[in-house]
Short mmCIF file of C-alpha atoms in Angstrom, two decimals:
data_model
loop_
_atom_site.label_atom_id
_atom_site.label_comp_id
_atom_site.label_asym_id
_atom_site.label_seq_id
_atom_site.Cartn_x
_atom_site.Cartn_y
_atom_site.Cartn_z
CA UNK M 1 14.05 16.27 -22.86
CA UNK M 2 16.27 13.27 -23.06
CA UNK M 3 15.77 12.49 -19.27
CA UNK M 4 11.74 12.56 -19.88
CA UNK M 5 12.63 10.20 -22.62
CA UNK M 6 15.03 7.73 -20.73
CA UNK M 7 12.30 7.71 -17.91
CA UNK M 8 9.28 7.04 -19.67
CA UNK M 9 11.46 4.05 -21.53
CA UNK M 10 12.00 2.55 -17.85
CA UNK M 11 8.54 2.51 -17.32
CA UNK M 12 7.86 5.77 -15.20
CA UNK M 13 8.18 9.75 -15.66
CA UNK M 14 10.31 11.64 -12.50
CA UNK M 15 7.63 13.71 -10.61
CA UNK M 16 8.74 17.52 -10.35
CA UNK M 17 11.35 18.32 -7.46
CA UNK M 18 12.65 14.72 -7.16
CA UNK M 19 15.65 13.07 -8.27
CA UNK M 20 16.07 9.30 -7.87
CA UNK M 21 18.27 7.49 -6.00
CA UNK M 22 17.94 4.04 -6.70
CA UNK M 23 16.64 1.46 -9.28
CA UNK M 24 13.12 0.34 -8.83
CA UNK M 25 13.26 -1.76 -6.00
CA UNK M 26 10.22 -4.02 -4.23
CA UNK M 27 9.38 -4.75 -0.78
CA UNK M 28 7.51 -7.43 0.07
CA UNK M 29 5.64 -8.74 3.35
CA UNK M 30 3.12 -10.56 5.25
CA UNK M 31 0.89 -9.45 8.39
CA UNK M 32 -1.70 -11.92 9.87
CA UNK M 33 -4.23 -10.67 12.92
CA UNK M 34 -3.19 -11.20 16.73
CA UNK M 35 -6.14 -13.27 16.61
CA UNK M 36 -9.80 -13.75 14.66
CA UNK M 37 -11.47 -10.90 13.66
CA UNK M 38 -9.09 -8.34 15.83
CA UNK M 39 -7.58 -5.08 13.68
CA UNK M 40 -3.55 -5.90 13.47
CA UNK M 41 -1.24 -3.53 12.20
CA UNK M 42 2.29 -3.76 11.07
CA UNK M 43 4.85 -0.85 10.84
CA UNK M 44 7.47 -1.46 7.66
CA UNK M 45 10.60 0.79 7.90
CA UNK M 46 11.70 2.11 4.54
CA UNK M 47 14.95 3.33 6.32
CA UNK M 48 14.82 6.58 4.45
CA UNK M 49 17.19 9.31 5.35
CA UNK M 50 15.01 12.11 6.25
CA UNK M 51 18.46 14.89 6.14
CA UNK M 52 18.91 13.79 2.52
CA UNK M 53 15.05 14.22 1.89
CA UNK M 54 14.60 11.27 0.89
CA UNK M 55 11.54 9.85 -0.08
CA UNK M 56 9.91 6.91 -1.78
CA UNK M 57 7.99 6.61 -4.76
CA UNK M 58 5.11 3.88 -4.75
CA UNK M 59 5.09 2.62 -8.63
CA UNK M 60 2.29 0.02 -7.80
CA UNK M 61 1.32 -2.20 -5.06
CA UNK M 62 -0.19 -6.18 -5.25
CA UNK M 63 -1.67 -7.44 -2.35
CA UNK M 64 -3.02 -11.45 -1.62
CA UNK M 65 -5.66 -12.07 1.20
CA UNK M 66 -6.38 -15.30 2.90
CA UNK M 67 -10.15 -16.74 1.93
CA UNK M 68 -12.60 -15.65 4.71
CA UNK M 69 -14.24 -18.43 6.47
CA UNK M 70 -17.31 -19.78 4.71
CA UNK M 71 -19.73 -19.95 7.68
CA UNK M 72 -23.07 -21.24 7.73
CA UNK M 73 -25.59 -18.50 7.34
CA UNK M 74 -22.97 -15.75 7.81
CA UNK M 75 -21.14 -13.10 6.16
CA UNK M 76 -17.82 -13.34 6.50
CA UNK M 77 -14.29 -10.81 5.30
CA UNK M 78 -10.84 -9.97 5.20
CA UNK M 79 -10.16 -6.55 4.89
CA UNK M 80 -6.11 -5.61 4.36
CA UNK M 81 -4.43 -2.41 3.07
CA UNK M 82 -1.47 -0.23 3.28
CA UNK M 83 -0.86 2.87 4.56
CA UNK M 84 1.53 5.51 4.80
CA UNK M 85 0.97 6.16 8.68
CA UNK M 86 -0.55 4.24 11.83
CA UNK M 87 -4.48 3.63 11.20
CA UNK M 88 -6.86 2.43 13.77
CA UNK M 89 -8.57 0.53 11.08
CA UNK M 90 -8.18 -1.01 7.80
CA UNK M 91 -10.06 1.93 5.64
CA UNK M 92 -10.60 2.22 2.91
CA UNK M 93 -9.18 4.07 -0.68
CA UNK M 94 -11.28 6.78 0.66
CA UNK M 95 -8.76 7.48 3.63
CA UNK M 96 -6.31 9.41 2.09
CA UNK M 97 -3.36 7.66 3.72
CA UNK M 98 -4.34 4.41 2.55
CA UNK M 99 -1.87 3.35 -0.59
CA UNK M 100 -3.48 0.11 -1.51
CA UNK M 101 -6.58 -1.62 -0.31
CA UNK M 102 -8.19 -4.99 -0.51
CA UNK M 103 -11.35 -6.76 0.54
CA UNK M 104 -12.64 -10.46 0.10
CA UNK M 105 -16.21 -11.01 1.34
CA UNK M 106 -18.39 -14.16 1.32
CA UNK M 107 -21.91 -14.51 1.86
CA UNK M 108 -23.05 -18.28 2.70
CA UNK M 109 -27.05 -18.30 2.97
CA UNK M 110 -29.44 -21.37 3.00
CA UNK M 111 -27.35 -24.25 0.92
CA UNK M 112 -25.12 -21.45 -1.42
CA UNK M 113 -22.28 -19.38 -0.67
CA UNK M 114 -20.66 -17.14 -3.06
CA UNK M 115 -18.01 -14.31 -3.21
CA UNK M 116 -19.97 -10.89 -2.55
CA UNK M 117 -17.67 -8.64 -3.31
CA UNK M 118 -13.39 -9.17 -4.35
CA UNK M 119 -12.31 -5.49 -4.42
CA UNK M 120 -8.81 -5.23 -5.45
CA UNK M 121 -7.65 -1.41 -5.83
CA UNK M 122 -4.39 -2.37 -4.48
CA UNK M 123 -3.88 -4.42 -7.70
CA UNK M 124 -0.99 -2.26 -10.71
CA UNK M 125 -2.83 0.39 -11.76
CA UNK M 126 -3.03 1.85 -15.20
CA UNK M 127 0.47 2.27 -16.96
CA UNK M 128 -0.73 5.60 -17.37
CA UNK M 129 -0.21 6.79 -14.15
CA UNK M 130 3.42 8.09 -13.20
CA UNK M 131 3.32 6.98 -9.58
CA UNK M 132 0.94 5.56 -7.01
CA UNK M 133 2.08 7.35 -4.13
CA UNK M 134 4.89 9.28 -2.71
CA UNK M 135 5.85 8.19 0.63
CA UNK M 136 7.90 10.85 2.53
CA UNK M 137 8.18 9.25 6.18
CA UNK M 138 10.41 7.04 7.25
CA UNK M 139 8.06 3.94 7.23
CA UNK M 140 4.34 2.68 6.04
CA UNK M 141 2.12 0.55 7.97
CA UNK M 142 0.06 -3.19 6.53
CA UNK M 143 -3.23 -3.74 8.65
CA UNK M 144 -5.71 -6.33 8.69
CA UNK M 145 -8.54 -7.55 10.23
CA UNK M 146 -11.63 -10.27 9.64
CA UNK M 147 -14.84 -10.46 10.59
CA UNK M 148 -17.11 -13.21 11.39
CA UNK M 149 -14.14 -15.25 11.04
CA UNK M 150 -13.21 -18.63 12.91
CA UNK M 151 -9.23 -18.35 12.33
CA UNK M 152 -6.49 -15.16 12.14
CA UNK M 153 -6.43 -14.14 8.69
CA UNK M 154 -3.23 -13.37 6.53
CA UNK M 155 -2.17 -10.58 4.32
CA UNK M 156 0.63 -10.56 1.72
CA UNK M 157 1.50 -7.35 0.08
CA UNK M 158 4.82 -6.19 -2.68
CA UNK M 159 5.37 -3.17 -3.40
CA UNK M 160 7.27 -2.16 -6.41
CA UNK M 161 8.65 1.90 -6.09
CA UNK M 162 12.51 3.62 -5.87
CA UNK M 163 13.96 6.34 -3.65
CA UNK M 164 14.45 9.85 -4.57
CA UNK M 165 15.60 13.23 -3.06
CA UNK M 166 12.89 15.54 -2.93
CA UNK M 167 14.13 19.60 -2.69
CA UNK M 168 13.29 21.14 0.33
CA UNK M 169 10.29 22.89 -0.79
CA UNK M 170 8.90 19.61 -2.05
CA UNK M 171 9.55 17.65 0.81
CA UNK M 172 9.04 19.93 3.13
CA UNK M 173 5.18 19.53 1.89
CA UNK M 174 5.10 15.98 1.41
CA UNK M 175 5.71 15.44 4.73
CA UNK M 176 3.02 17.73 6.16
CA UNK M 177 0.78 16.64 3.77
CA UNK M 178 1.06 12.99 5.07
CA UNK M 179 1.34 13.42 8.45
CA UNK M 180 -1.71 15.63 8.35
CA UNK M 181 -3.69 12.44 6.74
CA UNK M 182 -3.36 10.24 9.59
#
């Protein structure tokens, strides 16, 4: 009972059949598309050691987005997320994989333009929530793209999270679980 105690204190509860390893730690980074409105992805190694079962727990996530373009008489976005393996897209929080998730969209028509739609899921989530998202390979991925877009847009993500040893059972399904998600 006093670890439960001494955990929630800190600011998160232990999830069953992990121990942690380290502090709560952040990783930050940036991605920005090979060129306009072209799908980019970045691989970020966690450097996990995979015959300790390590893993890492995702506390929360921010992520920043350059402004789309505001084009005459066109919709324009930048779409950017994270994700625990490779994507072929952005997605979306319905993708299982995807961790965080963020979209800026602006529609210019006639003489007004205005911000559609600002979806930030990626944003600290409710202090309710224990964890975010358990990350059990060895790396996660940040992927962007645009659309309608005269210049590459950028994406700039932290993560907040710590590493933990997972027991075999537990990791042992983590890992399937995620790879089968891709």
């Amino acid at each position: 009972m006093i670890g439960f105690i001494y955990f929630r204190l800190l600011g998160y509860i232990m999830p069953k059949g992990l121990k942690s390893t380290s502090s709560i730690i952040q990783i930050s980074g940036e991605i920005t598309e090979s060129a306009a409105n072209t799908f980019t992805d970045e691989k970020v190694d966690l450097q996990l050691n995979p015959l300790d079962n390590e893993v890492f727990v995702v506390l929360s996530v921010n992520l920043d987005v350059s402004a789309p373009d505001n084009a005459a008489d066109k919709v324009t976005s930048t779409n950017f997320s994270i994700s625990s393996t490779e994507r072929t897209s952005v997605g979306s929080l319905a993708n299982s994989n995807v961790i965080a998730h963020k979209r800026v969209q602006i529609s210019n028509v006639g003489d007004t333009a205005a911000v559609l739609d600002e979806h930030m899921a990626g944003e600290t989530p409710s202090a309710l929530l224990d964890y975010v998202y358990i990350i059990a390979t060895n790396d996660f991925y940040a992927n962007i793209t645009g659309d309608n877009n005269a210049t590459a847009k950028k994406g700039i993500f932290r993560m907040y999270g710590y590493r933990a040893k997972a027991d075999a059972a537990t990791y042992a399904a983590l890992v399937q679980s995620e790879v089968l998600s891709s």
